[in-house]
Coordinates of C-alpha atoms in Angstrom, one line a residue:
M16 CA 46.1 -1.7 9.8
S17 CA 47.4 1.0 7.6
W18 CA 44.4 3.0 7.3
S19 CA 42.7 5.2 9.7
I20 CA 39.2 5.9 10.4
P21 CA 39.2 9.5 9.1
E22 CA 40.6 8.2 6.0
Q23 CA 37.9 5.4 5.5
V24 CA 35.2 8.5 6.2
A25 CA 36.8 10.4 3.4
H26 CA 37.0 7.6 1.0
L27 CA 33.3 6.7 2.0
Q28 CA 32.2 10.2 1.2
N29 CA 33.8 10.3 -2.0
L30 CA 32.2 7.0 -3.1
L31 CA 28.8 8.4 -1.8
S32 CA 29.2 11.8 -3.9
P33 CA 26.2 11.9 -6.1
G34 CA 27.1 10.8 -9.7
V35 CA 30.3 9.1 -8.7
L36 CA 29.0 5.5 -8.2
G37 CA 25.3 6.0 -8.4
T38 CA 22.7 8.4 -6.7
Y39 CA 22.7 7.1 -3.3
R40 CA 20.2 8.4 -0.6
S41 CA 20.1 5.9 2.2
F42 CA 22.0 3.1 4.0
E43 CA 19.9 -0.3 4.4
V44 CA 21.4 -1.5 7.6
T45 CA 21.1 -5.3 8.3
E46 CA 22.8 -6.5 11.8
L47 CA 23.1 -10.1 13.1
V48 CA 22.8 -9.5 16.8
G49 CA 23.5 -12.0 19.8
F50 CA 22.3 -11.7 23.2
Q51 CA 23.2 -13.6 26.7
P52 CA 21.0 -13.1 29.8
N53 CA 21.8 -10.0 31.5
Q54 CA 24.1 -8.7 29.1
A55 CA 24.0 -5.8 26.4
P56 CA 23.3 -7.1 22.7
H57 CA 26.3 -7.8 20.8
N58 CA 27.1 -7.4 16.8
F59 CA 28.2 -10.7 15.2
F60 CA 27.8 -8.8 11.6
S61 CA 26.7 -5.5 10.4
L62 CA 26.3 -4.7 6.5
L63 CA 25.5 -1.1 5.6
V64 CA 24.3 -0.9 1.8
A65 CA 24.3 2.4 0.0
E66 CA 20.8 2.2 -1.8
H67 CA 18.7 4.8 -4.0
A68 CA 15.6 4.5 -1.5
P69 CA 15.1 7.7 0.3
A70 CA 16.0 7.8 4.0
P71 CA 13.2 7.7 6.5
P72 CA 12.0 10.9 7.7
A73 CA 12.6 10.1 11.2
S74 CA 16.0 10.9 12.7
R75 CA 16.1 7.4 14.2
G76 CA 15.3 5.7 11.0
T77 CA 13.1 2.5 10.6
D78 CA 13.7 -0.9 11.9
S79 CA 12.3 -4.4 12.3
F80 CA 13.3 -7.9 13.4
I81 CA 13.2 -9.5 10.0
S82 CA 14.0 -12.9 11.6
G83 CA 10.7 -12.6 13.7
E84 CA 9.7 -11.5 17.0
S85 CA 10.9 -14.8 18.7
P86 CA 14.6 -15.0 19.0
L87 CA 16.6 -17.8 17.4
R88 CA 18.3 -20.1 19.7
L89 CA 21.7 -21.8 19.5
R90 CA 21.3 -25.2 20.9
G91 CA 23.4 -26.2 23.8
T92 CA 24.1 -22.6 24.7
D93 CA 22.4 -19.4 26.6
W94 CA 22.8 -17.4 23.3
K95 CA 19.8 -16.2 21.6
F96 CA 20.2 -14.3 18.2
G97 CA 18.0 -11.9 15.9
V98 CA 18.5 -10.2 12.7
L99 CA 17.5 -6.4 12.6
R100 CA 17.0 -4.4 9.4
H101 CA 17.2 -0.6 9.5
R102 CA 16.9 2.3 7.1
I103 CA 19.0 5.3 8.0
S104 CA 20.2 8.4 6.2
L105 CA 23.9 8.3 4.7
Q106 CA 24.8 11.0 7.0
Q107 CA 23.8 8.8 9.9
G108 CA 26.0 6.1 8.5
I109 CA 29.0 8.4 8.3
D110 CA 28.1 9.8 11.8
A111 CA 28.3 6.4 13.3
L112 CA 31.6 5.9 11.9
V113 CA 33.1 9.3 13.1
R114 CA 31.1 8.3 16.6
Y115 CA 33.1 5.2 16.8
D116 CA 36.4 6.7 16.2
N117 CA 35.8 9.2 18.9
T118 CA 34.1 7.0 21.5
K119 CA 34.5 3.5 20.6
V120 CA 30.7 3.1 20.7
W121 CA 29.1 1.4 17.7
S122 CA 25.4 3.0 17.2
P123 CA 24.1 3.4 13.8
V124 CA 20.7 3.9 15.1
D125 CA 19.8 4.8 18.9
E126 CA 20.9 1.9 20.7
A127 CA 24.4 1.0 20.9
L128 CA 25.8 -2.6 20.0
G129 CA 28.5 -4.2 21.7
V130 CA 31.4 -4.6 19.6
G131 CA 35.1 -5.9 19.8
E132 CA 38.0 -3.4 19.1
L133 CA 37.2 -2.4 15.4
R134 CA 40.1 -1.5 13.3
P135 CA 40.0 0.0 9.8
A136 CA 40.7 -2.2 7.0
P137 CA 42.2 -0.7 3.7
P138 CA 39.3 -0.2 1.0
Q139 CA 38.6 -3.2 -1.0
F140 CA 36.5 -3.6 -4.3
V141 CA 34.6 -6.8 -4.8
P142 CA 33.9 -7.8 -8.6
A143 CA 30.8 -9.9 -9.3
D144 CA 31.2 -13.6 -9.7
G145 CA 32.8 -14.8 -13.1
S146 CA 33.2 -18.4 -14.0
G147 CA 33.8 -19.1 -10.3
A148 CA 32.2 -17.7 -7.1
H149 CA 33.9 -15.0 -4.9
P150 CA 33.8 -15.5 -1.4
W151 CA 32.7 -11.8 -0.5
N152 CA 29.6 -12.4 -2.6
G153 CA 27.9 -14.8 -0.3
L154 CA 27.9 -11.7 2.2
L155 CA 27.5 -8.8 0.0
K156 CA 23.9 -7.6 -1.2
N157 CA 23.3 -8.3 -4.8
N158 CA 26.7 -7.7 -6.1
F159 CA 25.9 -8.9 -9.5
F160 CA 26.8 -6.2 -11.9
E161 CA 29.9 -4.1 -12.0
G162 CA 31.2 -4.9 -8.3
S163 CA 30.9 -3.0 -5.2
H164 CA 33.3 -0.9 -2.9
V165 CA 33.7 -2.4 0.7
V166 CA 34.8 -0.2 3.5
E167 CA 35.5 -2.5 6.6
L168 CA 35.9 -2.3 10.3
C169 CA 37.5 -5.6 11.6
D170 CA 37.2 -7.2 15.0
E171 CA 40.4 -8.7 14.8
E172 CA 40.5 -10.5 18.4
K173 CA 36.8 -11.4 18.3
P174 CA 36.4 -12.2 22.3
Q175 CA 32.5 -12.5 21.8
V176 CA 32.5 -14.6 18.8
L177 CA 35.6 -16.6 19.1
F178 CA 33.3 -19.5 20.8
L179 CA 31.6 -19.9 17.1
L180 CA 35.2 -20.4 15.4
Q181 CA 36.1 -22.7 18.2
Q182 CA 33.0 -24.8 17.9
P183 CA 32.2 -25.2 14.0
E184 CA 29.1 -27.0 14.8
L185 CA 27.8 -24.2 16.6
L186 CA 28.6 -21.9 13.6
A187 CA 27.1 -24.2 11.1
D188 CA 23.8 -24.2 13.4
L189 CA 23.5 -20.5 13.6
A190 CA 24.5 -20.2 9.8
A191 CA 21.5 -22.5 8.9
Q192 CA 19.0 -20.6 11.0
V193 CA 20.0 -17.0 9.3
Q194 CA 20.5 -18.4 5.8
Q195 CA 17.5 -16.6 4.2
Y196 CA 18.6 -13.5 6.1
V197 CA 22.4 -13.3 6.3
P198 CA 23.7 -15.8 4.0
G199 CA 27.2 -17.0 3.8
I200 CA 28.5 -16.4 7.2
D201 CA 30.1 -19.7 7.7
G202 CA 32.2 -19.2 4.5
L203 CA 33.5 -16.0 5.7
S204 CA 33.6 -16.7 9.4
D205 CA 36.6 -14.5 9.6
R206 CA 34.2 -11.6 9.3
L207 CA 32.3 -12.4 12.2
G208 CA 32.0 -9.4 14.6
N209 CA 32.9 -7.2 11.7
V210 CA 31.0 -4.1 10.2
L211 CA 30.8 -3.5 6.7
F212 CA 30.0 -0.4 4.2
Q213 CA 28.8 -1.6 0.7
V214 CA 28.8 0.9 -1.9
P215 CA 27.6 -0.6 -5.6
A216 CA 29.0 0.9 -8.7
T217 CA 25.8 1.4 -10.8
I218 CA 26.5 4.6 -12.5
V219 CA 27.9 2.7 -15.7
S220 CA 27.9 -0.8 -16.8
F221 CA 30.1 -2.5 -19.5
G222 CA 29.4 -5.1 -22.3
I223 CA 32.3 -7.2 -23.2
R224 CA 32.8 -9.2 -26.1
G225 CA 35.5 -11.4 -27.6
S226 CA 36.6 -12.6 -31.1
A227 CA 37.8 -15.5 -32.7
H228 CA 41.5 -13.7 -32.8
G229 CA 41.2 -12.9 -29.1
H230 CA 40.6 -9.1 -29.5
I231 CA 38.2 -7.9 -26.8
T232 CA 35.6 -4.9 -27.0
L233 CA 34.3 -2.9 -24.3
S234 CA 30.9 -0.7 -24.3
P235 CA 30.1 1.5 -21.7
A236 CA 26.3 2.1 -21.0
W237 CA 25.9 5.2 -18.6
H238 CA 22.9 5.3 -16.1
P239 CA 20.3 7.7 -17.4
T240 CA 21.1 10.2 -14.6
A241 CA 24.9 10.2 -15.3
T242 CA 27.0 12.6 -17.3
P243 CA 29.4 10.5 -19.3
R244 CA 33.1 11.3 -18.7
P245 CA 36.6 9.9 -19.5
L246 CA 37.5 6.3 -18.2
R247 CA 40.3 4.0 -18.5
V248 CA 40.6 0.4 -18.5
S249 CA 43.3 -2.2 -18.0
F250 CA 42.8 -5.8 -19.2
E251 CA 45.2 -8.5 -17.9
R252 CA 45.5 -12.4 -18.1
Y253 CA 47.3 -14.3 -15.4
R254 CA 48.1 -18.1 -16.2
D255 CA 50.5 -20.0 -13.9
G256 CA 51.3 -16.8 -12.1
T257 CA 52.5 -15.3 -15.1
V258 CA 50.8 -12.2 -16.7
D259 CA 50.8 -13.5 -20.6
D260 CA 48.5 -10.8 -22.0
F261 CA 47.8 -7.2 -21.3
A262 CA 46.2 -4.2 -22.7
A263 CA 45.1 -0.7 -21.5
G264 CA 43.8 2.6 -22.7
P265 CA 41.0 5.1 -22.5
I266 CA 37.3 4.2 -23.0
Q267 CA 36.5 7.0 -25.7
C268 CA 33.7 6.1 -27.5
A269 CA 30.6 3.4 -27.5
V270 CA 32.6 0.7 -28.5
T271 CA 36.6 0.4 -27.8
N272 CA 38.6 -2.3 -29.2
F273 CA 41.6 -3.9 -27.4
P274 CA 44.0 -6.0 -29.1
L275 CA 44.6 -9.1 -26.9
H276 CA 45.3 -12.4 -28.1
V277 CA 43.2 -14.4 -26.0
P278 CA 40.5 -16.0 -28.1
N279 CA 39.0 -18.4 -25.5
G280 CA 39.1 -15.5 -22.9
G281 CA 40.5 -15.6 -19.3
P282 CA 41.3 -11.7 -19.0
R283 CA 39.9 -9.6 -16.2
Y284 CA 39.5 -5.9 -16.6
V285 CA 39.6 -2.8 -14.1
V286 CA 38.0 0.6 -15.1
W287 CA 39.3 3.6 -13.4
D288 CA 37.8 7.0 -13.3
D289 CA 40.8 9.9 -13.2
A290 CA 38.3 12.7 -12.2
H291 CA 37.2 11.0 -9.0
Q292 CA 40.1 8.6 -8.4
V293 CA 37.9 5.6 -8.0
V294 CA 37.3 2.3 -9.6
V295 CA 33.9 2.3 -11.4
G296 CA 33.9 -1.4 -12.4
A297 CA 36.0 -4.4 -12.6
S298 CA 35.5 -8.1 -13.4
A299 CA 36.6 -11.7 -12.6
P300 CA 38.3 -13.6 -15.4
T301 CA 36.0 -13.6 -18.2
T302 CA 35.6 -16.4 -20.9
F303 CA 33.8 -16.5 -24.1
I304 CA 32.3 -18.8 -26.5
T305 CA 34.1 -18.4 -29.7
S306 CA 32.3 -21.2 -31.8

């Protein structure tokens, strides 16, 4: 991996700064945890989502077994599972990342979870679904609008979760049991054992329209708490591996026109914030009804 955890920490702190992507005050932590007799609980998947909800007053956070008090049993094995949910402060989430870098112990709340050797992945931005579904959006929470930044720690060797990958019928059984709490784990099984931080882009939203000539207009709508600032956008359309249309420029007013030649649509866009050096929105390929 070309990134380090200190770089991830600095990137995450920038994303969480008030007004950059939203007004976030806590992380909702969802953990899929596995248990074996006489063994410490092990992380099978953790998602920390930045949210506006206030952090709990207690330093430990709040938690519950959202999958019920009785553990979920994986047939034919001695594994039992539970899905936990906590709410912690932003600082607790950052501290957990720093603590893992220093001690190799993963403990966003009081009790440590067993993990593999977690390695930092380069930062990612996941757009909302377009005409097709993005695999990530089966795991991320409510990634419906301008997309989300993802900061990921990867368990590449997966010693504790490898049995699920080697026996797909067990993975399918577990996925079915936790579907209502942690959907999509069988669709992105290479993420088992990983830890993800999700920071949604909610500070500005974009309306996009096409025309019969193929031109596109983009209209920003800022969050009521935001101070509007200059942004830049690029549009591109790939077809058969070739860029066959492209436009870019500043977003300077309520409606900005971009002279493309894609009457049926198909371009995707990325919106960049120079001031904070961050993506504030992106789309999947977008199609339009023109008649």
